[in-house]
Amino acid sequence: MVVQQQHNDPAKAIAMPAVKKKRKKWQWYALLFILPSFILYTLFVIVPTLSSVYLSFTSWDGISTEVRYIGLSNFEEIIQSERVHNALRNTIIITVALVILENLAALVLAVLVDQVRWFRNMFRSIFYFPVLLSGIVMGFIWTIILNYNFGVFNQLLIMVGLESWMKDWLGDPNYALLSIILSTVWKSAGYYMIIYLAGLQSVPGDLTEAAGIDGANRWQQFRHITFPLLAGAMTVCMVLSMIAALKIFDQIAVMTDGGPGFATETLTYIIYKVGFGEMRQGFGTAMALVLFLLILIVTIIQVKFFRKREVQL
Amino acid sequence: MEKRRKVNDVLMFMATLLLAVIFFFPIFFNLMSAFKTNPEIMRDAIALPKSLNIESFKYLLTETEFPAAMLNSLLLTVLSVVFMVLIIPMAGYAIERHNRTWTRVIFTFYLAGMMIPFQAYMIPLFKELKMFGLYGNLAGPIVVYVAGSVGFGCLLYTSFLKGVPREIEESAEIDGCTRFGTFWRIVFPLLGPCTASMIVLQGLGIWNDFLMPMLVLPSGQPKTMIVEIFYYVGEFSSRWDMIFAGTTMSIIPILIIFLFLQKYFVKGLASGAIKG
């Protein structure tokens, strides 16, 4: 995320001794203002991140004082481990599915909320509600809804006569990942909807109106005018939804615990399991760094790719 | 033409309504199930409660450690947010108004942190918290929450400050106010909407957080609401009514705050995201 700042200070050009003294003093105040956040941030974000890099070359167990340097072994294990490959595959499936589905759902919801004639604010709030829930709470609600014996979903299937479609949605390895993906779309779509909505509302009405007079129908107006102007919002939503998907954790913890078998185990879940369940924190940090690099690379590629198709008014 | 437009409007409304029902159902299901007895939930999950049964709430509040966990959640959220408000606006102000190379470097340094996932530094973080004596009490998570929100907070404040005129601060200074006084007495009140956005968005994240309180708070004692709910799902797997009562108690405060402060959720989100 790049933020550009302007730095033309007219007062600087006509600096007089008194002003100069004041400016100097301001410098000390600025330092004082920034210092607390700087110390906290450095100490509790940057230092541990750098320690991660160091620990990833060790076989530390998280408890003992002995930290043994083992070179690149952790990374070699990551490359060779079947379990990591499986988790990587799950993470990629989840991420690709969530980025596409969440953005599609969010775009549809945003257009509907923008166009609907009545109860606009109420609809917006309802679509946003799930965003307010914790992943744990949301995961529990869906665990019960998708329960094989007592769940609402299977009950609904019986009611409409689709008994053959009934599944143990979270207990069947073929459907567990799908269930997690779809319930996460439910939880997050409202978040991106708000961003798309802000984008939609900044599209000037006279542009689409003019196109309408020229004979473009509503779909064509959306496709050729509104949609290209949403590219900025889309970049933001794509990047944010991707980062969130790569970090997915809470709902997996409560819905499947990575199972059945390893069917829903993701990279973040392995980091947690290996680091705190199996007490192999050296290996855990190595995995964490791989995840960080993955996020970094994909974000940069995405920003580069999507910025290109952005249109300025 | 007029008639077609009307038909269109109605169709669109119906489609939106249908989606709204689907979106709202799980939340409604949660609130409704909290007032059902366990056999009622098992027998017919879709049916409305026969009577308003508050036994599960009573049990949760008197027989378990849920109230202590609620207090922890509240303390964690409020204290973290208070420290954020004490520290972050000041930094954002200095970065925006004292625009020099070194402040710009610090700003970039802060923003870079927004890319680092919590999992990437959580393992050494716990070691560090132990070293500082912050492990096993509320101070640990608070410090980490405040540190972790520096990037987002500064981004929010600097973009908001660009729209606040400098003249007021300058005249206050000419009147003999120190920078410190100017900031807290003149500038900070003007940043109200921005502060509100930061409070609701960060507060929500902390209230709902799971991994950090679970790992950092001492075991064997009540942690936070969300962590307790997670444990109950494992322990009381046959007492769904009770867990639903717990989730309801975690949702209700958020819903109330959301209904009153809706615009700050939306504004903070849009400005934090679009400017990024």
Coordinates of C-alpha atoms in Angstrom, one line a residue:
Chain A
M1 CA 0.0 0.0 0.0
V2 CA 1.6 3.2 -1.1
V3 CA 0.5 6.5 0.2
Q4 CA 1.7 9.6 -1.5
Q5 CA 2.1 12.8 0.5
Q6 CA 2.6 16.3 -0.7
H7 CA 5.5 18.2 0.8
N8 CA 5.4 21.7 -0.3
D9 CA 5.6 23.9 2.7
P10 CA 5.3 27.6 1.9
A11 CA 6.3 28.6 5.4
K12 CA 9.7 27.0 4.8
A13 CA 10.6 29.5 2.1
I14 CA 10.1 32.5 4.3
A15 CA 11.6 31.0 7.4
M16 CA 12.6 33.8 9.9
P17 CA 14.7 33.2 13.0
A18 CA 11.7 33.0 15.3
V19 CA 9.9 30.6 13.1
K20 CA 13.0 28.6 12.7
K21 CA 13.3 28.2 16.4
K22 CA 9.7 27.2 16.6
R23 CA 10.3 24.6 13.8
K24 CA 13.2 23.1 15.6
K25 CA 11.1 22.8 18.7
W26 CA 8.3 21.2 16.6
Q27 CA 10.8 18.6 15.5
W28 CA 11.3 17.5 19.1
Y29 CA 7.6 17.4 19.7
A30 CA 7.1 15.3 16.6
L31 CA 9.7 12.9 17.9
L32 CA 7.9 12.8 21.2
F33 CA 4.5 12.2 19.5
I34 CA 5.9 9.3 17.4
L35 CA 8.1 7.7 20.0
P36 CA 5.5 5.6 22.0
S37 CA 4.0 4.0 18.9
F38 CA 7.4 3.5 17.4
I39 CA 8.7 1.7 20.5
L40 CA 5.6 -0.5 20.8
Y41 CA 5.5 -1.3 17.1
T42 CA 9.2 -2.1 16.9
L43 CA 9.2 -4.2 20.0
F44 CA 6.1 -6.2 19.4
V45 CA 5.8 -6.5 15.6
I46 CA 9.2 -6.0 14.0
V47 CA 11.5 -7.7 16.6
P48 CA 9.4 -10.9 16.8
T49 CA 9.2 -10.9 13.0
L50 CA 13.0 -10.8 12.7
S51 CA 13.3 -13.4 15.5
S52 CA 11.1 -15.6 13.4
V53 CA 13.6 -15.4 10.6
Y54 CA 16.3 -16.5 13.1
L55 CA 14.2 -19.3 14.7
S56 CA 13.3 -20.7 11.3
F57 CA 16.9 -22.0 11.1
T58 CA 16.7 -23.8 14.4
S59 CA 15.0 -26.8 15.9
W60 CA 13.6 -24.9 18.9
D61 CA 10.8 -26.6 20.8
G62 CA 9.3 -23.4 22.3
I63 CA 10.2 -24.3 25.9
S64 CA 13.9 -25.2 26.4
T65 CA 16.6 -22.6 26.6
E66 CA 18.6 -24.5 24.1
V67 CA 18.2 -23.3 20.5
R68 CA 20.0 -25.4 18.0
Y69 CA 21.0 -24.1 14.6
I70 CA 20.1 -26.6 11.9
G71 CA 20.6 -24.6 8.8
L72 CA 18.0 -25.1 6.0
S73 CA 16.6 -28.4 7.3
N74 CA 13.2 -26.8 8.2
F75 CA 12.8 -25.5 4.7
E76 CA 13.9 -28.8 3.2
E77 CA 11.3 -30.5 5.2
I78 CA 8.6 -28.0 4.0
I79 CA 9.5 -28.8 0.4
Q80 CA 9.4 -32.5 1.0
S81 CA 6.5 -32.9 3.4
E82 CA 3.3 -34.4 2.0
R83 CA 1.3 -32.8 4.8
V84 CA 2.6 -29.3 3.8
H85 CA 1.9 -29.9 0.2
N86 CA -1.7 -30.9 1.1
A87 CA -2.1 -27.8 3.2
L88 CA -0.7 -25.6 0.5
R89 CA -3.2 -27.2 -2.0
N90 CA -6.0 -26.5 0.4
T91 CA -4.9 -23.0 1.0
I92 CA -4.7 -22.3 -2.7
I93 CA -8.2 -23.8 -3.3
I94 CA -9.7 -21.8 -0.5
T95 CA -8.0 -18.6 -1.6
V96 CA -8.9 -18.8 -5.3
A97 CA -12.5 -19.8 -4.4
L98 CA -12.9 -17.1 -1.8
V99 CA -11.4 -14.3 -3.9
I100 CA -13.7 -15.1 -6.8
L101 CA -16.9 -15.9 -4.9
E102 CA -16.6 -13.2 -2.3
N103 CA -16.0 -10.5 -4.9
L104 CA -18.8 -11.8 -7.1
A105 CA -21.2 -11.9 -4.2
A106 CA -20.1 -8.5 -2.9
L107 CA -20.5 -6.9 -6.3
V108 CA -24.0 -8.4 -6.8
L109 CA -25.0 -7.2 -3.3
A110 CA -23.5 -3.8 -3.9
V111 CA -25.4 -3.3 -7.1
L112 CA -28.6 -4.5 -5.6
V113 CA -28.3 -2.2 -2.5
D114 CA -27.4 0.7 -4.8
Q115 CA -30.3 0.1 -7.1
V116 CA -33.1 -1.1 -4.9
R117 CA -35.9 1.4 -4.3
W118 CA -37.0 0.6 -0.8
F119 CA -35.4 -0.2 2.6
R120 CA -31.9 0.5 1.2
N121 CA -30.2 1.0 4.5
M122 CA -31.9 -2.0 6.1
F123 CA -30.6 -4.2 3.4
R124 CA -27.1 -2.8 3.6
S125 CA -27.1 -3.5 7.4
I126 CA -28.4 -7.0 7.0
F127 CA -25.7 -7.9 4.4
Y128 CA -23.1 -6.4 6.6
F129 CA -24.2 -8.1 9.9
P130 CA -22.2 -11.4 9.4
V131 CA -19.0 -9.3 9.1
L132 CA -19.5 -8.4 12.8
L133 CA -19.3 -12.0 14.0
S134 CA -16.2 -13.7 15.3
G135 CA -15.0 -16.6 13.1
I136 CA -15.6 -18.8 16.1
V137 CA -19.2 -17.8 16.6
M138 CA -19.9 -17.9 12.8
G139 CA -18.2 -21.3 12.7
F140 CA -20.3 -22.7 15.5
I141 CA -23.6 -21.5 13.9
W142 CA -22.7 -23.1 10.6
T143 CA -21.5 -26.3 12.3
I144 CA -25.0 -26.7 13.7
I145 CA -26.8 -25.6 10.5
L146 CA -24.7 -28.2 8.5
N147 CA -25.0 -31.0 11.1
Y148 CA -26.0 -34.3 9.5
N149 CA -28.7 -35.4 11.9
F150 CA -30.2 -32.2 13.4
G151 CA -29.0 -29.5 11.0
V152 CA -31.3 -27.0 9.3
F153 CA -29.7 -27.5 5.9
N154 CA -30.4 -31.2 5.6
Q155 CA -33.8 -30.6 7.1
L156 CA -34.6 -28.1 4.3
L157 CA -33.4 -30.6 1.7
I158 CA -35.9 -33.2 3.1
M159 CA -38.6 -30.6 3.0
V160 CA -38.1 -29.9 -0.7
G161 CA -37.7 -33.6 -1.5
L162 CA -34.0 -33.7 -2.2
E163 CA -33.2 -36.3 0.4
S164 CA -30.6 -37.9 -1.9
W165 CA -28.5 -34.6 -1.6
M166 CA -28.2 -34.9 2.1
K167 CA -24.6 -35.0 3.2
D168 CA -22.5 -34.9 6.3
W169 CA -21.3 -31.5 5.1
L170 CA -18.4 -31.1 7.6
G171 CA -17.7 -34.8 8.2
D172 CA -17.3 -35.8 4.6
P173 CA -13.8 -35.0 3.2
N174 CA -15.2 -34.2 -0.2
Y175 CA -17.5 -31.5 1.1
A176 CA -15.8 -30.1 4.2
L177 CA -13.7 -27.6 2.3
L178 CA -16.6 -26.5 0.2
S179 CA -18.7 -26.0 3.3
I180 CA -16.0 -23.8 4.9
I181 CA -15.6 -21.8 1.7
L182 CA -19.3 -21.1 1.3
S183 CA -19.9 -20.2 4.9
T184 CA -16.9 -17.8 4.8
V185 CA -18.4 -16.2 1.7
W186 CA -21.5 -15.6 3.8
K187 CA -19.4 -14.0 6.5
S188 CA -17.2 -11.7 4.4
A189 CA -19.2 -10.6 1.4
G190 CA -20.7 -7.7 3.3
Y191 CA -17.3 -6.2 4.0
Y192 CA -16.3 -6.0 0.3
M193 CA -19.9 -4.9 -0.6
I194 CA -19.3 -1.7 1.5
I195 CA -16.2 -0.9 -0.5
Y196 CA -17.9 -1.6 -3.9
L197 CA -20.8 0.4 -2.8
A198 CA -18.6 3.4 -2.1
G199 CA -17.1 2.9 -5.6
L200 CA -20.6 2.6 -7.2
Q201 CA -21.8 5.8 -5.5
S202 CA -18.8 7.7 -6.8
V203 CA -19.7 6.9 -10.4
P204 CA -21.4 10.1 -11.8
G205 CA -25.0 9.5 -12.8
D206 CA -24.8 11.7 -15.9
L207 CA -22.3 9.3 -17.4
T208 CA -24.7 6.4 -17.4
E209 CA -27.5 8.6 -18.3
A210 CA -25.8 9.9 -21.4
A211 CA -25.0 6.4 -22.4
G212 CA -28.7 5.5 -21.9
I213 CA -29.7 8.4 -24.2
D214 CA -27.2 7.0 -26.8
G215 CA -29.1 3.7 -26.7
A216 CA -27.1 1.6 -24.2
N217 CA -29.3 -0.7 -22.1
R218 CA -28.8 -1.1 -18.4
W219 CA -26.5 -4.1 -18.7
Q220 CA -24.4 -2.3 -21.3
Q221 CA -24.2 0.8 -19.1
F222 CA -23.0 -1.3 -16.2
R223 CA -20.6 -3.3 -18.4
H224 CA -18.9 -0.4 -20.2
I225 CA -19.2 2.5 -17.8
T226 CA -19.8 1.5 -14.2
F227 CA -17.7 -1.6 -14.1
P228 CA -14.4 -0.1 -15.5
L229 CA -14.8 2.7 -13.0
L230 CA -15.0 0.2 -10.2
A231 CA -11.5 -1.1 -10.9
G232 CA -10.0 0.9 -8.0
A233 CA -12.4 -0.7 -5.5
M234 CA -11.8 -4.0 -7.1
T235 CA -8.1 -3.8 -6.7
V236 CA -8.6 -3.1 -3.0
C237 CA -11.2 -5.9 -2.5
M238 CA -9.2 -8.5 -4.4
V239 CA -6.0 -7.8 -2.4
L240 CA -7.9 -7.7 1.0
S241 CA -9.9 -10.8 0.3
M242 CA -6.9 -12.6 -0.8
I243 CA -4.8 -11.7 2.3
A244 CA -7.8 -12.7 4.5
A245 CA -8.2 -16.0 2.7
L246 CA -4.6 -16.9 3.1
K247 CA -4.9 -16.3 6.8
I248 CA -8.1 -18.2 7.4
F249 CA -8.1 -19.8 10.8
D250 CA -10.9 -19.4 13.3
Q251 CA -13.7 -21.1 11.4
I252 CA -11.5 -24.1 10.6
A253 CA -10.6 -24.4 14.3
V254 CA -14.2 -24.6 15.3
M255 CA -15.8 -26.3 12.3
T256 CA -13.4 -29.1 11.4
D257 CA -10.1 -28.8 13.3
G258 CA -8.3 -29.3 10.0
G259 CA -10.2 -32.6 9.4
P260 CA -11.6 -35.0 8.5
G261 CA -8.1 -36.4 8.2
F262 CA -6.2 -33.5 6.7
A263 CA -9.0 -32.4 4.4
T264 CA -9.3 -28.8 5.6
E265 CA -5.8 -28.2 7.0
T266 CA -4.3 -25.0 5.7
L267 CA -0.9 -23.3 6.1
T268 CA -2.0 -21.2 9.1
Y269 CA -3.5 -24.2 10.7
I270 CA -0.3 -26.2 10.3
I271 CA 1.7 -23.4 11.8
Y272 CA -0.6 -23.5 14.9
K273 CA -0.7 -27.3 15.1
V274 CA 3.0 -27.8 14.7
G275 CA 4.1 -24.8 16.8
F276 CA 1.7 -25.3 19.8
G277 CA 0.4 -28.8 19.5
E278 CA 3.6 -30.7 18.5
M279 CA 6.0 -28.1 20.1
R280 CA 8.1 -27.7 17.0
Q281 CA 8.3 -24.0 17.0
G282 CA 11.4 -23.8 14.8
F283 CA 9.5 -25.6 12.1
G284 CA 6.4 -23.5 12.8
T285 CA 8.3 -20.2 12.2
A286 CA 9.8 -21.5 9.0
M287 CA 6.2 -22.3 7.8
A288 CA 5.1 -18.8 9.0
L289 CA 7.8 -17.2 6.9
V290 CA 6.8 -19.1 3.8
L291 CA 3.2 -17.9 4.4
F292 CA 4.5 -14.3 4.8
L293 CA 6.5 -14.5 1.6
L294 CA 3.5 -16.0 -0.2
I295 CA 1.3 -13.1 0.9
L296 CA 4.0 -10.6 -0.1
I297 CA 4.5 -12.0 -3.6
V298 CA 0.9 -12.5 -4.4
T299 CA 0.0 -9.0 -3.2
I300 CA 2.6 -7.3 -5.3
I301 CA 1.6 -9.3 -8.4
Q302 CA -2.1 -8.5 -7.8
V303 CA -1.6 -4.8 -7.2
K304 CA 0.6 -4.6 -10.3
F305 CA -1.9 -6.5 -12.4
F306 CA -5.1 -4.8 -11.3
R307 CA -3.6 -1.2 -11.2
K308 CA -3.1 -1.5 -14.9
R309 CA -6.8 -1.8 -15.7
E310 CA -7.9 1.0 -13.4
V311 CA -9.5 3.9 -15.2
Q312 CA -9.2 7.5 -13.9
L313 CA -12.1 9.9 -14.3
Chain B
M1 CA -41.9 2.5 -20.2
E2 CA -43.1 3.8 -16.8
K3 CA -44.8 0.5 -16.1
R4 CA -41.7 -1.6 -17.1
R5 CA -39.6 0.5 -14.8
K6 CA -42.0 -0.3 -11.9
V7 CA -41.9 -4.0 -12.7
N8 CA -38.1 -3.9 -12.7
D9 CA -38.1 -2.1 -9.3
V10 CA -40.4 -4.7 -7.8
L11 CA -38.3 -7.6 -9.2
M12 CA -35.1 -6.1 -7.9
F13 CA -36.7 -5.6 -4.5
M14 CA -37.8 -9.2 -4.4
A15 CA -34.4 -10.5 -5.3
T16 CA -32.7 -8.3 -2.7
L17 CA -35.3 -9.4 -0.1
L18 CA -34.7 -13.1 -0.9
L19 CA -30.9 -12.6 -0.4
A20 CA -31.5 -10.6 2.8
V21 CA -33.5 -13.5 4.2
I22 CA -30.8 -16.0 3.4
F23 CA -28.1 -13.7 4.9
F24 CA -30.1 -13.0 8.0
F25 CA -31.2 -16.5 8.7
P26 CA -28.1 -17.9 10.4
I27 CA -28.1 -14.9 12.8
F28 CA -31.8 -15.3 13.4
F29 CA -31.3 -19.0 13.9
N30 CA -28.6 -18.3 16.5
L31 CA -30.8 -15.8 18.5
M32 CA -33.8 -18.1 18.3
S33 CA -31.9 -21.3 19.3
A34 CA -30.6 -19.5 22.4
F35 CA -34.2 -19.5 23.7
K36 CA -34.9 -23.1 22.9
T37 CA -34.2 -26.1 25.1
N38 CA -31.7 -28.6 23.9
P39 CA -34.3 -31.3 22.9
E40 CA -36.2 -28.6 21.0
I41 CA -33.1 -27.8 19.0
M42 CA -32.5 -31.4 18.2
R43 CA -36.0 -32.3 17.4
D44 CA -36.8 -29.5 15.0
A45 CA -34.0 -27.0 14.3
I46 CA -36.2 -24.7 12.1
A47 CA -39.2 -24.4 14.4
L48 CA -39.6 -21.3 16.5
P49 CA -39.1 -21.7 20.3
K50 CA -42.3 -22.9 22.1
S51 CA -41.6 -20.6 25.0
L52 CA -38.9 -18.1 25.9
N53 CA -36.6 -20.5 27.7
I54 CA -33.9 -18.6 29.6
E55 CA -32.5 -21.6 31.5
S56 CA -29.4 -21.8 29.3
F57 CA -28.6 -18.2 30.0
K58 CA -29.1 -18.7 33.7
Y59 CA -26.9 -21.8 33.7
L60 CA -24.2 -20.0 31.8
L61 CA -24.2 -17.0 34.1
T62 CA -24.3 -18.8 37.4
E63 CA -22.8 -22.3 36.9
T64 CA -19.9 -21.6 34.6
E65 CA -17.0 -19.1 34.4
F66 CA -18.6 -17.2 31.5
P67 CA -19.2 -14.0 33.5
A68 CA -15.5 -13.8 34.3
A69 CA -14.7 -14.3 30.6
M70 CA -17.2 -11.6 29.7
L71 CA -15.4 -9.2 32.0
N72 CA -12.0 -10.2 30.5
S73 CA -13.4 -9.5 27.0
L74 CA -14.7 -6.2 28.0
L75 CA -11.5 -5.1 29.8
L76 CA -9.3 -6.3 27.0
T77 CA -11.3 -4.4 24.4
V78 CA -11.8 -1.2 26.4
L79 CA -8.2 -0.9 27.7
S80 CA -6.6 -1.7 24.3
V81 CA -8.8 0.9 22.6
V82 CA -8.0 3.5 25.3
F83 CA -4.2 3.0 24.8
M84 CA -4.7 3.1 21.0
V85 CA -6.4 6.5 21.3
L86 CA -3.6 7.8 23.6
I87 CA -0.8 6.8 21.3
I88 CA -1.9 6.5 17.6
P89 CA -3.6 9.8 16.8
M90 CA -0.5 11.7 18.2
A91 CA 1.8 9.7 15.9
G92 CA -0.5 10.2 12.9
Y93 CA -0.6 13.9 13.6
A94 CA 3.1 14.3 13.8
I95 CA 3.6 12.2 10.6
E96 CA 1.1 14.3 8.7
R97 CA 2.0 17.7 9.9
H98 CA 5.7 17.4 10.4
N99 CA 6.4 16.3 6.9
R100 CA 10.1 15.5 6.7
T101 CA 12.1 12.6 5.3
W102 CA 12.4 10.9 8.6
T103 CA 8.6 11.0 9.3
R104 CA 7.9 9.6 5.9
V105 CA 10.3 6.8 6.4
I106 CA 8.6 6.0 9.7
F107 CA 5.2 6.1 8.0
T108 CA 6.4 3.6 5.4
F109 CA 7.9 1.4 8.1
Y110 CA 4.5 1.4 9.9
L111 CA 2.6 0.6 6.7
A112 CA 4.9 -2.3 5.9
G113 CA 3.7 -3.9 9.2
M114 CA 0.1 -4.1 7.8
M115 CA 1.4 -6.9 5.5
I116 CA 2.9 -9.1 8.2
P117 CA 0.4 -11.7 9.2
F118 CA 0.1 -12.4 12.9
Q119 CA 1.1 -16.0 12.4
A120 CA 4.5 -14.9 11.0
Y121 CA 5.6 -13.5 14.4
M122 CA 3.3 -15.1 17.0
I123 CA 5.7 -17.8 18.1
P124 CA 8.7 -15.5 19.0
L125 CA 6.2 -13.0 20.3
F126 CA 5.2 -15.3 23.2
K127 CA 8.8 -15.8 24.2
E128 CA 9.2 -12.1 24.2
L129 CA 6.1 -11.5 26.2
K130 CA 7.4 -14.0 28.8
M131 CA 10.6 -12.1 28.9
F132 CA 8.8 -8.8 29.7
G133 CA 6.6 -10.5 32.2
L134 CA 3.5 -9.7 30.0
Y135 CA 2.7 -13.4 29.5
G136 CA -0.3 -14.8 31.4
N137 CA -2.1 -11.6 32.1
L138 CA -4.2 -9.1 30.2
A139 CA -1.3 -6.7 29.7
G140 CA 0.2 -9.0 27.1
P141 CA -2.7 -9.0 24.6
I142 CA -3.2 -5.3 25.1
V143 CA 0.3 -4.4 24.2
V144 CA 0.2 -6.6 21.1
Y145 CA -3.1 -5.2 20.0
V146 CA -1.9 -1.6 20.3
A147 CA 1.4 -2.4 18.5
G148 CA -0.5 -4.3 15.8
S149 CA -2.9 -1.4 15.0
V150 CA -0.2 1.3 14.6
G151 CA -0.1 0.9 10.8
F152 CA -3.8 0.9 10.2
G153 CA -4.4 3.7 12.7
C154 CA -1.7 6.0 11.3
L155 CA -3.1 5.4 7.8
L156 CA -6.6 6.3 9.0
Y157 CA -5.5 9.5 10.9
T158 CA -3.1 10.8 8.2
S159 CA -5.7 10.5 5.5
F160 CA -8.3 12.2 7.7
L161 CA -5.9 15.0 8.8
K162 CA -5.3 16.0 5.2
G163 CA -8.9 17.4 5.2
V164 CA -8.4 19.3 8.5
P165 CA -7.3 22.9 7.9
R166 CA -4.1 24.0 9.6
E167 CA -5.1 27.5 10.4
I168 CA -6.8 26.6 13.7
E169 CA -3.7 24.9 15.0
E170 CA -1.5 27.8 13.9
S171 CA -3.6 30.4 15.6
A172 CA -3.6 28.4 18.8
E173 CA 0.1 28.3 18.7
I174 CA 0.4 32.0 18.2
D175 CA -1.7 32.3 21.3
G176 CA 1.0 30.5 23.2
C177 CA -0.3 26.9 23.2
T178 CA 2.4 24.2 23.2
R179 CA 2.3 21.6 20.5
F180 CA 1.2 19.1 23.0
G181 CA -1.6 21.4 24.2
T182 CA -2.6 22.3 20.7
F183 CA -2.9 18.7 19.8
W184 CA -5.0 17.5 22.7
R185 CA -7.1 20.6 23.1
I186 CA -7.6 21.8 19.5
V187 CA -6.8 19.0 17.0
F188 CA -7.9 15.9 18.8
P189 CA -11.5 17.0 19.2
L190 CA -11.7 17.7 15.5
L191 CA -10.6 14.1 14.8
G192 CA -13.7 12.7 16.5
P193 CA -15.2 10.8 13.5
C194 CA -11.8 9.3 12.7
T195 CA -11.3 8.2 16.3
A196 CA -14.8 6.7 16.4
S197 CA -14.0 4.7 13.2
M198 CA -10.8 3.4 14.7
I199 CA -12.5 2.5 18.0
V200 CA -15.3 0.6 16.4
L201 CA -13.2 -1.3 13.9
Q202 CA -10.3 -2.2 16.2
G203 CA -12.6 -2.8 19.1
L204 CA -14.6 -5.2 17.1
G205 CA -11.5 -7.1 16.0
I206 CA -10.3 -7.4 19.6
W207 CA -13.7 -8.4 21.0
N208 CA -13.9 -11.2 18.4
D209 CA -10.2 -12.3 18.5
F210 CA -9.5 -15.9 19.3
L211 CA -6.0 -17.0 18.7
M212 CA -4.1 -14.5 20.8
P213 CA -6.2 -14.6 24.0
M214 CA -6.3 -18.4 23.8
L215 CA -2.5 -18.7 23.6
V216 CA -1.4 -15.8 25.8
L217 CA -3.9 -15.8 28.7
P218 CA -3.1 -18.3 31.6
S219 CA -4.6 -21.7 31.2
G220 CA -6.9 -23.1 33.8
Q221 CA -8.6 -19.7 34.2
P222 CA -11.4 -18.1 32.2
K223 CA -10.0 -16.3 29.2
T224 CA -12.4 -14.4 26.9
M225 CA -15.9 -15.0 25.7
I226 CA -14.8 -16.2 22.3
V227 CA -12.2 -18.6 23.7
E228 CA -14.7 -20.0 26.2
I229 CA -17.2 -20.5 23.4
F230 CA -14.6 -22.4 21.5
Y231 CA -13.9 -24.6 24.5
Y232 CA -17.6 -25.2 25.1
V233 CA -18.0 -26.5 21.6
G234 CA -15.5 -29.2 22.5
E235 CA -16.6 -29.9 26.1
F236 CA -20.4 -29.4 26.0
S237 CA -20.9 -30.9 22.6
S238 CA -24.4 -31.9 23.7
R239 CA -25.5 -28.6 25.2
W240 CA -26.1 -26.6 22.1
D241 CA -28.6 -24.4 23.8
M242 CA -25.9 -23.2 26.2
I243 CA -23.4 -22.5 23.5
F244 CA -26.1 -20.6 21.6
A245 CA -26.7 -18.5 24.7
G246 CA -23.0 -17.7 24.9
T247 CA -22.8 -16.7 21.2
T248 CA -25.9 -14.6 21.7
M249 CA -24.3 -12.7 24.5
S250 CA -21.2 -12.1 22.4
I251 CA -23.3 -10.9 19.5
I252 CA -25.8 -8.6 21.2
P253 CA -23.4 -5.9 22.3
I254 CA -21.9 -5.7 18.8
L255 CA -25.3 -5.5 17.2
I256 CA -26.3 -2.6 19.5
I257 CA -23.1 -0.7 18.9
F258 CA -23.4 -1.3 15.2
L259 CA -26.9 0.0 15.0
F260 CA -25.9 3.2 16.8
L261 CA -22.5 3.8 15.2
Q262 CA -23.1 2.3 11.8
K263 CA -21.7 5.2 9.8
Y264 CA -18.3 4.9 11.6
F265 CA -18.0 1.2 10.6
V266 CA -18.7 2.1 7.0
K267 CA -16.6 5.3 6.8
G268 CA -13.5 3.9 8.5
L269 CA -13.7 0.8 6.3
A270 CA -14.1 2.8 3.1
S271 CA -11.5 5.4 3.8
G272 CA -9.0 2.9 5.3
A273 CA -9.4 0.7 2.2
I274 CA -9.7 3.1 -0.7
K275 CA -6.8 5.3 0.3
G276 CA -4.5 2.3 0.8

